[in-house]
Amino acid sequence: MTSPAAPDNAVEIERLSKVYAASGRAPAKKALDDVSLTVRRGEIFGLLGPNGAGKSTMINIMAGLVDKTAGKVRIWGIDLDADPRSSRAAIGVVPQELNLDAFFTPAELLEVQAGLYGVPSAERRTAEILKAVGLADKANAYARSLSGGMRRRLLVAKALVHRPPVLVLDEPTAGVDVELRQQLWSYVRELNAGGVTVLLTTHYLQEAEELCGRIAIINHGKLVACDTTVNLKRVFDEKTLHVTLAAPVGELSAELAAFAPARDGSHGLVFRYKPSRTQTGQILAAVQAAGLGIVDVSTRESDLEDIFLTLTRAA
C-alpha cells in the first residue's frame, strides 16, 4: 500500500471543532472542541469514548460527510479543504450502521461502490475482496439473505474497493459473535501488515488494548488522553495486591499497617499502592515479618477499562 512518497502520518487533525447549530428547542451543541491528534502511517490506532463523545462526528468529518466548524484535517497528507476529492479517496470507512441495499448481491454492491470511486473495470478486485472477507460463496446471494455477521464483513469489503491507505472501523464488531470477531481481526491484522493504516473505534476495551499500538480517549468533544496503553498505565500508576493468609488476621503490626491494607474476610488483606513508590516485595516482606503465613498471592494492575472510566468520569 505504501510507497516512498507515502507520508509519515496517515491522519493529521489540528484544532478540530464542530458546533451543531440550534434546532427548534434544542440549543447549539459543541460536538468537538479543539481536538488535535495524529495517526502514524502503518499503525492500528484506537479512538475510544462514551456514547455521544464526538467519535462519529470526527469520523464523518474525515470522510467528508460532515462539515467542520474549525480546524484542519489531512488524510494521507492531503488537505481536506484543498483537495476534498483526493482526501476522500484516501480513506475507507466501515460505519456502525448496516447500510446495505437489500436487493443487491455482494458482488453487485462492490461493483457499484467501485464505480462510485471511479475504479476502472479492469482494476476491480470484487472476487478477491469477497474471498478475503469470507463471502466468496455468497457473492450472488441477495444482501437481505445474509446474517448480521456477514453483512458486517460486507461493509468492510465495500470500504476496501478503492484500495484506501487508511481504513476507519467504527464499532465493526458490534453484535458480532466471538468466532466472527476473531476472523475479522485476523483479516484487519493482515491488511495492516500489508501497509493499511487502521483507525478503530470500539466499546470492547480489551479488544482495543490487544489490537492498538496507541489509543486516544475523547469525552464531551475533548481529547482527554492519547498515548500507548503501557504509558497510560504508567501515568495512572496503580496496582492491587491480594494476599491470602494461613490464619485469621488479627491486629496488624505497625510496619504492615503503614501500607493501609483493606481486610477481605478473615484471611485476606488487600493492598492498593503505586508501583513507582512501593515494590510488591516490600509488602510481602512486611507480611512475613509480622509472622503471617502466606497461602496465596495475586496482583492486578490498572487496565484500559480502569483508565477509560477514570478519565471519562472525571472530565
PDB file of C-alpha atoms in Angstrom:
ATOM      1  CA  MET A   1       0.000   0.000   0.000  1.00  0.00           C
ATOM      2  CA  THR A   2       2.712   2.461   0.924  1.00  0.00           C
ATOM      3  CA  SER A   3       5.282   3.970  -1.419  1.00  0.00           C
ATOM      4  CA  PRO A   4       8.468   6.011  -0.983  1.00  0.00           C
ATOM      5  CA  ALA A   5       6.294   9.134  -1.237  1.00  0.00           C
ATOM      6  CA  ALA A   6       3.896   7.963   1.469  1.00  0.00           C
ATOM      7  CA  PRO A   7       3.549  10.447   4.346  1.00  0.00           C
ATOM      8  CA  ASP A   8       4.821   9.753   7.856  1.00  0.00           C
ATOM      9  CA  ASN A   9       1.358  10.457   9.229  1.00  0.00           C
ATOM     10  CA  ALA A  10      -1.756   8.831   7.795  1.00  0.00           C
ATOM     11  CA  VAL A  11      -4.126  11.243   9.551  1.00  0.00           C
ATOM     12  CA  GLU A  12      -3.399  14.695  10.941  1.00  0.00           C
ATOM     13  CA  ILE A  13      -6.085  16.589  12.861  1.00  0.00           C
ATOM     14  CA  GLU A  14      -5.342  20.082  14.115  1.00  0.00           C
ATOM     15  CA  ARG A  15      -7.600  22.068  16.454  1.00  0.00           C
ATOM     16  CA  LEU A  16     -10.726  20.436  15.045  1.00  0.00           C
ATOM     17  CA  SER A  17     -14.061  21.802  16.265  1.00  0.00           C
ATOM     18  CA  LYS A  18     -17.642  21.140  15.294  1.00  0.00           C
ATOM     19  CA  VAL A  19     -20.693  23.012  16.533  1.00  0.00           C
ATOM     20  CA  TYR A  20     -24.136  21.823  15.502  1.00  0.00           C
ATOM     21  CA  ALA A  21     -26.478  24.773  15.156  1.00  0.00           C
ATOM     22  CA  ALA A  22     -29.523  25.174  17.382  1.00  0.00           C
ATOM     23  CA  SER A  23     -32.606  23.450  16.038  1.00  0.00           C
ATOM     24  CA  GLY A  24     -36.081  24.053  17.383  1.00  0.00           C
ATOM     25  CA  ARG A  25     -35.859  23.988  21.161  1.00  0.00           C
ATOM     26  CA  ALA A  26     -32.505  22.209  21.123  1.00  0.00           C
ATOM     27  CA  PRO A  27     -29.607  24.607  21.771  1.00  0.00           C
ATOM     28  CA  ALA A  28     -26.397  24.648  19.740  1.00  0.00           C
ATOM     29  CA  LYS A  29     -24.128  21.724  20.610  1.00  0.00           C
ATOM     30  CA  LYS A  30     -20.330  21.609  20.511  1.00  0.00           C
ATOM     31  CA  ALA A  31     -19.574  18.053  19.390  1.00  0.00           C
ATOM     32  CA  LEU A  32     -15.802  18.559  19.022  1.00  0.00           C
ATOM     33  CA  ASP A  33     -13.769  21.077  20.979  1.00  0.00           C
ATOM     34  CA  ASP A  34     -10.281  21.967  19.678  1.00  0.00           C
ATOM     35  CA  VAL A  35      -9.139  18.362  19.111  1.00  0.00           C
ATOM     36  CA  SER A  36      -5.638  17.682  17.788  1.00  0.00           C
ATOM     37  CA  LEU A  37      -4.189  14.227  17.157  1.00  0.00           C
ATOM     38  CA  THR A  38      -2.018  12.326  14.700  1.00  0.00           C
ATOM     39  CA  VAL A  39      -2.343   8.768  13.417  1.00  0.00           C
ATOM     40  CA  ARG A  40       1.002   7.481  12.175  1.00  0.00           C
ATOM     41  CA  ARG A  41       1.319   5.602   8.916  1.00  0.00           C
ATOM     42  CA  GLY A  42       1.070   1.842   9.392  1.00  0.00           C
ATOM     43  CA  GLU A  43      -0.347   1.731  12.916  1.00  0.00           C
ATOM     44  CA  ILE A  44      -3.598   0.427  14.347  1.00  0.00           C
ATOM     45  CA  PHE A  45      -4.903   3.385  16.318  1.00  0.00           C
ATOM     46  CA  GLY A  46      -7.778   3.249  18.799  1.00  0.00           C
ATOM     47  CA  LEU A  47     -10.286   6.084  19.244  1.00  0.00           C
ATOM     48  CA  LEU A  48     -12.324   5.498  22.389  1.00  0.00           C
ATOM     49  CA  GLY A  49     -15.027   7.394  24.208  1.00  0.00           C
ATOM     50  CA  PRO A  50     -18.516   7.008  25.659  1.00  0.00           C
ATOM     51  CA  ASN A  51     -21.621   7.396  23.502  1.00  0.00           C
ATOM     52  CA  GLY A  52     -22.005  10.991  22.371  1.00  0.00           C
ATOM     53  CA  ALA A  53     -18.339  11.837  22.986  1.00  0.00           C
ATOM     54  CA  GLY A  54     -17.748  13.027  19.408  1.00  0.00           C
ATOM     55  CA  LYS A  55     -16.106   9.975  17.806  1.00  0.00           C
ATOM     56  CA  SER A  56     -18.609   9.565  14.992  1.00  0.00           C
ATOM     57  CA  THR A  57     -18.588  13.296  14.282  1.00  0.00           C
ATOM     58  CA  MET A  58     -14.806  13.164  13.890  1.00  0.00           C
ATOM     59  CA  ILE A  59     -15.011  10.163  11.559  1.00  0.00           C
ATOM     60  CA  ASN A  60     -17.753  11.764   9.465  1.00  0.00           C
ATOM     61  CA  ILE A  61     -15.662  14.926   9.089  1.00  0.00           C
ATOM     62  CA  MET A  62     -12.668  12.842   7.992  1.00  0.00           C
ATOM     63  CA  ALA A  63     -14.868  11.064   5.442  1.00  0.00           C
ATOM     64  CA  GLY A  64     -16.242  14.355   4.114  1.00  0.00           C
ATOM     65  CA  LEU A  65     -19.786  13.623   5.313  1.00  0.00           C
ATOM     66  CA  VAL A  66     -19.961  16.433   7.894  1.00  0.00           C
ATOM     67  CA  ASP A  67     -18.618  19.970   7.562  1.00  0.00           C
ATOM     68  CA  LYS A  68     -16.275  21.035  10.328  1.00  0.00           C
ATOM     69  CA  THR A  69     -16.628  24.350  12.100  1.00  0.00           C
ATOM     70  CA  ALA A  70     -12.908  24.989  12.512  1.00  0.00           C
ATOM     71  CA  GLY A  71      -9.539  23.244  12.257  1.00  0.00           C
ATOM     72  CA  LYS A  72      -7.506  21.288   9.751  1.00  0.00           C
ATOM     73  CA  VAL A  73      -7.776  17.668   8.594  1.00  0.00           C
ATOM     74  CA  ARG A  74      -5.262  15.871   6.375  1.00  0.00           C
ATOM     75  CA  ILE A  75      -5.770  12.309   5.159  1.00  0.00           C
ATOM     76  CA  TRP A  76      -2.637  10.665   3.756  1.00  0.00           C
ATOM     77  CA  GLY A  77      -1.061  14.121   3.548  1.00  0.00           C
ATOM     78  CA  ILE A  78      -3.992  15.567   1.577  1.00  0.00           C
ATOM     79  CA  ASP A  79      -5.750  18.625   2.997  1.00  0.00           C
ATOM     80  CA  LEU A  80      -9.490  18.027   3.242  1.00  0.00           C
ATOM     81  CA  ASP A  81     -10.265  21.644   2.302  1.00  0.00           C
ATOM     82  CA  ALA A  82      -7.739  21.995  -0.528  1.00  0.00           C
ATOM     83  CA  ASP A  83      -8.485  18.670  -2.261  1.00  0.00           C
ATOM     84  CA  PRO A  84     -11.617  17.039  -0.820  1.00  0.00           C
ATOM     85  CA  ARG A  85     -11.959  14.515  -3.658  1.00  0.00           C
ATOM     86  CA  SER A  86      -8.459  13.060  -3.205  1.00  0.00           C
ATOM     87  CA  SER A  87      -8.767  13.199   0.575  1.00  0.00           C
ATOM     88  CA  ARG A  88     -11.957  11.145   0.491  1.00  0.00           C
ATOM     89  CA  ALA A  89     -10.389   8.666  -1.937  1.00  0.00           C
ATOM     90  CA  ALA A  90      -7.602   8.016   0.597  1.00  0.00           C
ATOM     91  CA  ILE A  91      -9.978   6.762   3.281  1.00  0.00           C
ATOM     92  CA  GLY A  92     -12.369   3.835   3.585  1.00  0.00           C
ATOM     93  CA  VAL A  93     -14.992   3.925   6.325  1.00  0.00           C
ATOM     94  CA  VAL A  94     -16.846   0.959   7.809  1.00  0.00           C
ATOM     95  CA  PRO A  95     -19.850   2.556   9.562  1.00  0.00           C
ATOM     96  CA  GLN A  96     -21.704   1.315  12.621  1.00  0.00           C
ATOM     97  CA  GLU A  97     -24.995   1.017  10.743  1.00  0.00           C
ATOM     98  CA  LEU A  98     -25.649  -1.912   8.416  1.00  0.00           C
ATOM     99  CA  ASN A  99     -26.500   0.371   5.476  1.00  0.00           C
ATOM    100  CA  LEU A 100     -26.749  -2.150   2.648  1.00  0.00           C
ATOM    101  CA  ASP A 101     -29.213  -2.292  -0.223  1.00  0.00           C
ATOM    102  CA  ALA A 102     -31.142  -5.491   0.464  1.00  0.00           C
ATOM    103  CA  PHE A 103     -31.882  -6.109  -3.218  1.00  0.00           C
ATOM    104  CA  PHE A 104     -28.254  -6.183  -4.392  1.00  0.00           C
ATOM    105  CA  THR A 105     -25.883  -9.112  -4.149  1.00  0.00           C
ATOM    106  CA  PRO A 106     -22.473  -8.650  -2.508  1.00  0.00           C
ATOM    107  CA  ALA A 107     -20.793  -8.773  -5.914  1.00  0.00           C
ATOM    108  CA  GLU A 108     -23.142  -6.120  -7.276  1.00  0.00           C
ATOM    109  CA  LEU A 109     -22.667  -3.898  -4.221  1.00  0.00           C
ATOM    110  CA  LEU A 110     -18.889  -3.976  -4.587  1.00  0.00           C
ATOM    111  CA  GLU A 111     -19.106  -3.261  -8.314  1.00  0.00           C
ATOM    112  CA  VAL A 112     -21.372  -0.259  -7.677  1.00  0.00           C
ATOM    113  CA  GLN A 113     -19.080   1.010  -4.919  1.00  0.00           C
ATOM    114  CA  ALA A 114     -16.034   0.663  -7.164  1.00  0.00           C
ATOM    115  CA  GLY A 115     -17.857   2.588  -9.876  1.00  0.00           C
ATOM    116  CA  LEU A 116     -18.670   5.407  -7.467  1.00  0.00           C
ATOM    117  CA  TYR A 117     -14.960   5.735  -6.708  1.00  0.00           C
ATOM    118  CA  GLY A 118     -14.046   5.668 -10.385  1.00  0.00           C
ATOM    119  CA  VAL A 119     -12.181   2.362 -10.241  1.00  0.00           C
ATOM    120  CA  PRO A 120     -11.778   1.084 -13.850  1.00  0.00           C
ATOM    121  CA  SER A 121     -13.392  -2.285 -14.542  1.00  0.00           C
ATOM    122  CA  ALA A 122     -10.019  -3.898 -15.276  1.00  0.00           C
ATOM    123  CA  GLU A 123      -8.692  -2.854 -11.850  1.00  0.00           C
ATOM    124  CA  ARG A 124     -11.621  -4.027  -9.745  1.00  0.00           C
ATOM    125  CA  ARG A 125     -10.991  -6.798  -7.215  1.00  0.00           C
ATOM    126  CA  THR A 126     -14.542  -7.878  -6.374  1.00  0.00           C
ATOM    127  CA  ALA A 127     -13.895 -11.633  -6.243  1.00  0.00           C
ATOM    128  CA  GLU A 128     -10.595 -11.174  -4.406  1.00  0.00           C
ATOM    129  CA  ILE A 129     -12.118  -8.962  -1.712  1.00  0.00           C
ATOM    130  CA  LEU A 130     -15.160 -11.198  -1.196  1.00  0.00           C
ATOM    131  CA  LYS A 131     -12.855 -14.174  -0.771  1.00  0.00           C
ATOM    132  CA  ALA A 132     -10.714 -12.278   1.715  1.00  0.00           C
ATOM    133  CA  VAL A 133     -13.713 -11.458   3.940  1.00  0.00           C
ATOM    134  CA  GLY A 134     -15.154 -14.969   3.660  1.00  0.00           C
ATOM    135  CA  LEU A 135     -18.076 -14.141   1.381  1.00  0.00           C
ATOM    136  CA  ALA A 136     -16.994 -15.769  -1.882  1.00  0.00           C
ATOM    137  CA  ASP A 137     -19.767 -18.361  -1.618  1.00  0.00           C
ATOM    138  CA  LYS A 138     -22.334 -15.584  -1.065  1.00  0.00           C
ATOM    139  CA  ALA A 139     -21.216 -13.404  -3.975  1.00  0.00           C
ATOM    140  CA  ASN A 140     -24.516 -13.813  -5.818  1.00  0.00           C
ATOM    141  CA  ALA A 141     -26.893 -14.074  -2.848  1.00  0.00           C
ATOM    142  CA  TYR A 142     -29.122 -11.110  -2.041  1.00  0.00           C
ATOM    143  CA  ALA A 143     -27.761  -8.993   0.814  1.00  0.00           C
ATOM    144  CA  ARG A 144     -31.054  -9.383   2.663  1.00  0.00           C
ATOM    145  CA  SER A 145     -30.370 -13.116   2.999  1.00  0.00           C
ATOM    146  CA  LEU A 146     -27.039 -12.593   4.787  1.00  0.00           C
ATOM    147  CA  SER A 147     -26.627 -12.929   8.524  1.00  0.00           C
ATOM    148  CA  GLY A 148     -25.682  -9.916  10.638  1.00  0.00           C
ATOM    149  CA  GLY A 149     -22.064 -11.015  10.780  1.00  0.00           C
ATOM    150  CA  MET A 150     -21.908 -11.483   7.013  1.00  0.00           C
ATOM    151  CA  ARG A 151     -23.360  -8.021   6.461  1.00  0.00           C
ATOM    152  CA  ARG A 152     -20.719  -6.584   8.774  1.00  0.00           C
ATOM    153  CA  ARG A 153     -17.992  -8.254   6.702  1.00  0.00           C
ATOM    154  CA  LEU A 154     -19.613  -6.937   3.524  1.00  0.00           C
ATOM    155  CA  LEU A 155     -19.321  -3.399   4.895  1.00  0.00           C
ATOM    156  CA  VAL A 156     -15.587  -3.978   5.357  1.00  0.00           C
ATOM    157  CA  ALA A 157     -15.391  -5.249   1.775  1.00  0.00           C
ATOM    158  CA  LYS A 158     -17.178  -2.139   0.462  1.00  0.00           C
ATOM    159  CA  ALA A 159     -14.697   0.113   2.248  1.00  0.00           C
ATOM    160  CA  LEU A 160     -11.765  -1.607   0.508  1.00  0.00           C
ATOM    161  CA  VAL A 161     -12.820  -1.484  -3.157  1.00  0.00           C
ATOM    162  CA  HIS A 162     -10.767   1.644  -3.952  1.00  0.00           C
ATOM    163  CA  ARG A 163      -7.632   0.452  -2.113  1.00  0.00           C
ATOM    164  CA  PRO A 164      -7.621   3.196   0.537  1.00  0.00           C
ATOM    165  CA  PRO A 165      -4.392   3.518   2.544  1.00  0.00           C
ATOM    166  CA  VAL A 166      -6.461   4.495   5.598  1.00  0.00           C
ATOM    167  CA  LEU A 167      -9.269   2.278   6.911  1.00  0.00           C
ATOM    168  CA  VAL A 168     -11.663   3.512   9.617  1.00  0.00           C
ATOM    169  CA  LEU A 169     -13.620   0.861  11.530  1.00  0.00           C
ATOM    170  CA  ASP A 170     -16.485   2.386  13.518  1.00  0.00           C
ATOM    171  CA  GLU A 171     -17.663  -0.246  16.019  1.00  0.00           C
ATOM    172  CA  PRO A 172     -17.105  -3.070  13.481  1.00  0.00           C
ATOM    173  CA  THR A 173     -17.779  -5.955  15.883  1.00  0.00           C
ATOM    174  CA  ALA A 174     -20.986  -4.647  17.465  1.00  0.00           C
ATOM    175  CA  GLY A 175     -23.389  -7.581  17.661  1.00  0.00           C
ATOM    176  CA  VAL A 176     -20.865  -9.996  16.180  1.00  0.00           C
ATOM    177  CA  ASP A 177     -20.174 -13.385  17.785  1.00  0.00           C
ATOM    178  CA  VAL A 178     -16.757 -14.254  19.207  1.00  0.00           C
ATOM    179  CA  GLU A 179     -15.646 -16.516  16.342  1.00  0.00           C
ATOM    180  CA  LEU A 180     -16.533 -13.971  13.670  1.00  0.00           C
ATOM    181  CA  ARG A 181     -14.860 -11.225  15.681  1.00  0.00           C
ATOM    182  CA  GLN A 182     -11.619 -13.208  15.713  1.00  0.00           C
ATOM    183  CA  GLN A 183     -11.873 -13.774  11.942  1.00  0.00           C
ATOM    184  CA  LEU A 184     -12.431 -10.077  11.334  1.00  0.00           C
ATOM    185  CA  TRP A 185      -9.470  -9.037  13.464  1.00  0.00           C
ATOM    186  CA  SER A 186      -7.272 -11.601  11.766  1.00  0.00           C
ATOM    187  CA  TYR A 187      -8.101 -10.001   8.424  1.00  0.00           C
ATOM    188  CA  VAL A 188      -7.573  -6.487   9.801  1.00  0.00           C
ATOM    189  CA  ARG A 189      -4.110  -7.522  11.022  1.00  0.00           C
ATOM    190  CA  GLU A 190      -3.355  -8.862   7.533  1.00  0.00           C
ATOM    191  CA  LEU A 191      -4.411  -5.552   5.999  1.00  0.00           C
ATOM    192  CA  ASN A 192      -2.293  -3.662   8.494  1.00  0.00           C
ATOM    193  CA  ALA A 193       0.707  -5.901   7.794  1.00  0.00           C
ATOM    194  CA  GLY A 194       0.241  -5.031   4.123  1.00  0.00           C
ATOM    195  CA  GLY A 195       0.535  -1.321   4.862  1.00  0.00           C
ATOM    196  CA  VAL A 196      -3.025  -0.218   5.602  1.00  0.00           C
ATOM    197  CA  THR A 197      -3.334   2.225   8.493  1.00  0.00           C
ATOM    198  CA  VAL A 198      -6.323   1.355  10.696  1.00  0.00           C
ATOM    199  CA  LEU A 199      -8.301   3.692  12.936  1.00  0.00           C
ATOM    200  CA  LEU A 200     -10.651   1.767  15.216  1.00  0.00           C
ATOM    201  CA  THR A 201     -13.490   2.806  17.483  1.00  0.00           C
ATOM    202  CA  THR A 202     -14.883   0.161  19.800  1.00  0.00           C
ATOM    203  CA  HIS A 203     -16.648  -0.288  23.121  1.00  0.00           C
ATOM    204  CA  TYR A 204     -14.763  -3.556  23.650  1.00  0.00           C
ATOM    205  CA  LEU A 205     -11.841  -2.100  25.579  1.00  0.00           C
ATOM    206  CA  GLN A 206      -9.940  -5.380  25.829  1.00  0.00           C
ATOM    207  CA  GLU A 207     -10.142  -5.559  22.044  1.00  0.00           C
ATOM    208  CA  ALA A 208      -8.601  -2.097  21.737  1.00  0.00           C
ATOM    209  CA  GLU A 209      -5.889  -2.960  24.246  1.00  0.00           C
ATOM    210  CA  GLU A 210      -4.882  -6.079  22.283  1.00  0.00           C
ATOM    211  CA  LEU A 211      -5.019  -4.537  18.809  1.00  0.00           C
ATOM    212  CA  CYS A 212      -3.985  -0.903  19.089  1.00  0.00           C
ATOM    213  CA  GLY A 213      -0.476   0.433  19.439  1.00  0.00           C
ATOM    214  CA  ARG A 214      -1.760   3.802  20.596  1.00  0.00           C
ATOM    215  CA  ILE A 215      -5.093   4.944  21.956  1.00  0.00           C
ATOM    216  CA  ALA A 216      -6.885   8.287  22.136  1.00  0.00           C
ATOM    217  CA  ILE A 217      -9.765   8.857  24.536  1.00  0.00           C
ATOM    218  CA  ILE A 218     -12.309  11.549  23.772  1.00  0.00           C
ATOM    219  CA  ASN A 219     -15.022  12.790  26.131  1.00  0.00           C
ATOM    220  CA  HIS A 220     -17.539  15.616  25.725  1.00  0.00           C
ATOM    221  CA  GLY A 221     -15.813  16.555  22.488  1.00  0.00           C
ATOM    222  CA  LYS A 222     -12.389  16.990  24.107  1.00  0.00           C
ATOM    223  CA  LEU A 223      -9.280  14.837  23.791  1.00  0.00           C
ATOM    224  CA  VAL A 224      -8.509  13.664  27.332  1.00  0.00           C
ATOM    225  CA  ALA A 225      -5.679  11.196  26.605  1.00  0.00           C
ATOM    226  CA  CYS A 226      -3.520   9.982  23.712  1.00  0.00           C
ATOM    227  CA  ASP A 227      -0.693   7.511  24.258  1.00  0.00           C
ATOM    228  CA  THR A 228       0.223   3.827  24.304  1.00  0.00           C
ATOM    229  CA  THR A 229      -1.633   1.654  26.797  1.00  0.00           C
ATOM    230  CA  VAL A 230       1.664   0.976  28.586  1.00  0.00           C
ATOM    231  CA  ASN A 231       2.316   4.682  29.063  1.00  0.00           C
ATOM    232  CA  LEU A 232      -1.257   5.362  30.144  1.00  0.00           C
ATOM    233  CA  LYS A 233      -0.872   2.695  32.812  1.00  0.00           C
ATOM    234  CA  ARG A 234       2.343   4.317  33.983  1.00  0.00           C
ATOM    235  CA  VAL A 235       0.552   7.637  34.369  1.00  0.00           C
ATOM    236  CA  PHE A 236      -2.163   6.051  36.499  1.00  0.00           C
ATOM    237  CA  ASP A 237       0.430   4.098  38.475  1.00  0.00           C
ATOM    238  CA  GLU A 238      -1.929   1.870  40.431  1.00  0.00           C
ATOM    239  CA  LYS A 239      -1.652  -1.764  41.444  1.00  0.00           C
ATOM    240  CA  THR A 240      -3.601  -4.096  43.739  1.00  0.00           C
ATOM    241  CA  LEU A 241      -2.061  -6.954  45.724  1.00  0.00           C
ATOM    242  CA  HIS A 242      -4.323  -9.567  47.317  1.00  0.00           C
ATOM    243  CA  VAL A 243      -2.725 -11.769  49.989  1.00  0.00           C
ATOM    244  CA  THR A 244      -4.490 -14.847  51.403  1.00  0.00           C
ATOM    245  CA  LEU A 245      -3.120 -15.839  54.814  1.00  0.00           C
ATOM    246  CA  ALA A 246      -2.883 -19.202  56.537  1.00  0.00           C
ATOM    247  CA  ALA A 247      -4.547 -17.939  59.729  1.00  0.00           C
ATOM    248  CA  PRO A 248      -7.144 -15.289  60.548  1.00  0.00           C
ATOM    249  CA  VAL A 249      -5.794 -11.740  60.543  1.00  0.00           C
ATOM    250  CA  GLY A 250      -5.562 -10.149  63.965  1.00  0.00           C
ATOM    251  CA  GLU A 251      -4.129  -6.778  64.868  1.00  0.00           C
ATOM    252  CA  LEU A 252      -1.684  -5.528  62.254  1.00  0.00           C
ATOM    253  CA  SER A 253       1.915  -4.646  63.053  1.00  0.00           C
ATOM    254  CA  ALA A 254       2.900  -1.000  62.666  1.00  0.00           C
ATOM    255  CA  GLU A 255       5.050  -1.872  59.643  1.00  0.00           C
ATOM    256  CA  LEU A 256       2.160  -3.660  57.944  1.00  0.00           C
ATOM    257  CA  ALA A 257      -0.426  -1.039  58.934  1.00  0.00           C
ATOM    258  CA  ALA A 258       1.725   1.599  57.198  1.00  0.00           C
ATOM    259  CA  PHE A 259       0.645   0.112  53.855  1.00  0.00           C
ATOM    260  CA  ALA A 260      -3.045   0.695  54.832  1.00  0.00           C
ATOM    261  CA  PRO A 261      -4.384  -2.675  53.692  1.00  0.00           C
ATOM    262  CA  ALA A 262      -8.108  -3.438  53.490  1.00  0.00           C
ATOM    263  CA  ARG A 263      -9.394  -6.664  55.004  1.00  0.00           C
ATOM    264  CA  ASP A 264     -11.001  -9.279  52.782  1.00  0.00           C
ATOM    265  CA  GLY A 265     -12.762 -11.711  55.083  1.00  0.00           C
ATOM    266  CA  SER A 266     -10.867 -13.208  57.990  1.00  0.00           C
ATOM    267  CA  HIS A 267      -7.873 -14.464  55.978  1.00  0.00           C
ATOM    268  CA  GLY A 268      -7.316 -11.796  53.334  1.00  0.00           C
ATOM    269  CA  LEU A 269      -5.517  -8.473  53.027  1.00  0.00           C
ATOM    270  CA  VAL A 270      -5.786  -6.184  50.000  1.00  0.00           C
ATOM    271  CA  PHE A 271      -3.057  -3.601  49.337  1.00  0.00           C
ATOM    272  CA  ARG A 272      -3.529  -0.760  46.855  1.00  0.00           C
ATOM    273  CA  TYR A 273      -0.331   1.069  46.035  1.00  0.00           C
ATOM    274  CA  LYS A 274       1.715   2.915  43.421  1.00  0.00           C
ATOM    275  CA  PRO A 275       4.419   0.694  41.852  1.00  0.00           C
ATOM    276  CA  SER A 276       6.598   3.765  41.287  1.00  0.00           C
ATOM    277  CA  ARG A 277       6.810   4.273  45.064  1.00  0.00           C
ATOM    278  CA  THR A 278       6.324   0.818  46.548  1.00  0.00           C
ATOM    279  CA  GLN A 279       7.557  -2.604  45.467  1.00  0.00           C
ATOM    280  CA  THR A 280       5.490  -5.747  45.880  1.00  0.00           C
ATOM    281  CA  GLY A 281       8.410  -7.382  47.673  1.00  0.00           C
ATOM    282  CA  GLN A 282       8.340  -4.710  50.366  1.00  0.00           C
ATOM    283  CA  ILE A 283       4.740  -5.520  51.210  1.00  0.00           C
ATOM    284  CA  LEU A 284       5.319  -9.264  51.223  1.00  0.00           C
ATOM    285  CA  ALA A 285       8.383  -8.830  53.421  1.00  0.00           C
ATOM    286  CA  ALA A 286       6.277  -6.863  55.913  1.00  0.00           C
ATOM    287  CA  VAL A 287       3.641  -9.623  55.923  1.00  0.00           C
ATOM    288  CA  GLN A 288       6.280 -12.264  56.654  1.00  0.00           C
ATOM    289  CA  ALA A 289       7.979 -10.065  59.263  1.00  0.00           C
ATOM    290  CA  ALA A 290       4.640  -9.896  61.065  1.00  0.00           C
ATOM    291  CA  GLY A 291       4.711 -13.692  61.345  1.00  0.00           C
ATOM    292  CA  LEU A 292       1.812 -14.231  58.954  1.00  0.00           C
ATOM    293  CA  GLY A 293       1.892 -17.329  56.730  1.00  0.00           C
ATOM    294  CA  ILE A 294       1.063 -16.702  53.083  1.00  0.00           C
ATOM    295  CA  VAL A 295      -1.179 -19.183  51.261  1.00  0.00           C
ATOM    296  CA  ASP A 296      -1.749 -17.313  48.009  1.00  0.00           C
ATOM    297  CA  VAL A 297      -0.830 -14.030  46.308  1.00  0.00           C
ATOM    298  CA  SER A 298      -2.414 -12.294  43.306  1.00  0.00           C
ATOM    299  CA  THR A 299      -1.830  -8.899  41.736  1.00  0.00           C
ATOM    300  CA  ARG A 300      -3.812  -6.706  39.401  1.00  0.00           C
ATOM    301  CA  GLU A 301      -2.652  -3.624  37.522  1.00  0.00           C
ATOM    302  CA  SER A 302      -4.877  -0.889  36.137  1.00  0.00           C
ATOM    303  CA  ASP A 303      -6.150  -1.931  32.718  1.00  0.00           C
ATOM    304  CA  LEU A 304      -7.592   0.116  29.883  1.00  0.00           C
ATOM    305  CA  GLU A 305     -11.092  -0.119  31.352  1.00  0.00           C
ATOM    306  CA  ASP A 306      -9.923   1.447  34.630  1.00  0.00           C
ATOM    307  CA  ILE A 307      -8.147   4.225  32.738  1.00  0.00           C
ATOM    308  CA  PHE A 308     -11.146   4.816  30.467  1.00  0.00           C
ATOM    309  CA  LEU A 309     -13.622   5.035  33.349  1.00  0.00           C
ATOM    310  CA  THR A 310     -11.383   7.314  35.376  1.00  0.00           C
ATOM    311  CA  LEU A 311     -10.860   9.749  32.515  1.00  0.00           C
ATOM    312  CA  THR A 312     -14.432   9.842  31.259  1.00  0.00           C
ATOM    313  CA  ARG A 313     -15.947  10.184  34.733  1.00  0.00           C
ATOM    314  CA  ALA A 314     -13.570  12.960  35.714  1.00  0.00           C
ATOM    315  CA  ALA A 315     -13.991  15.014  32.552  1.00  0.00           C
TER     316      ALA A 315
END
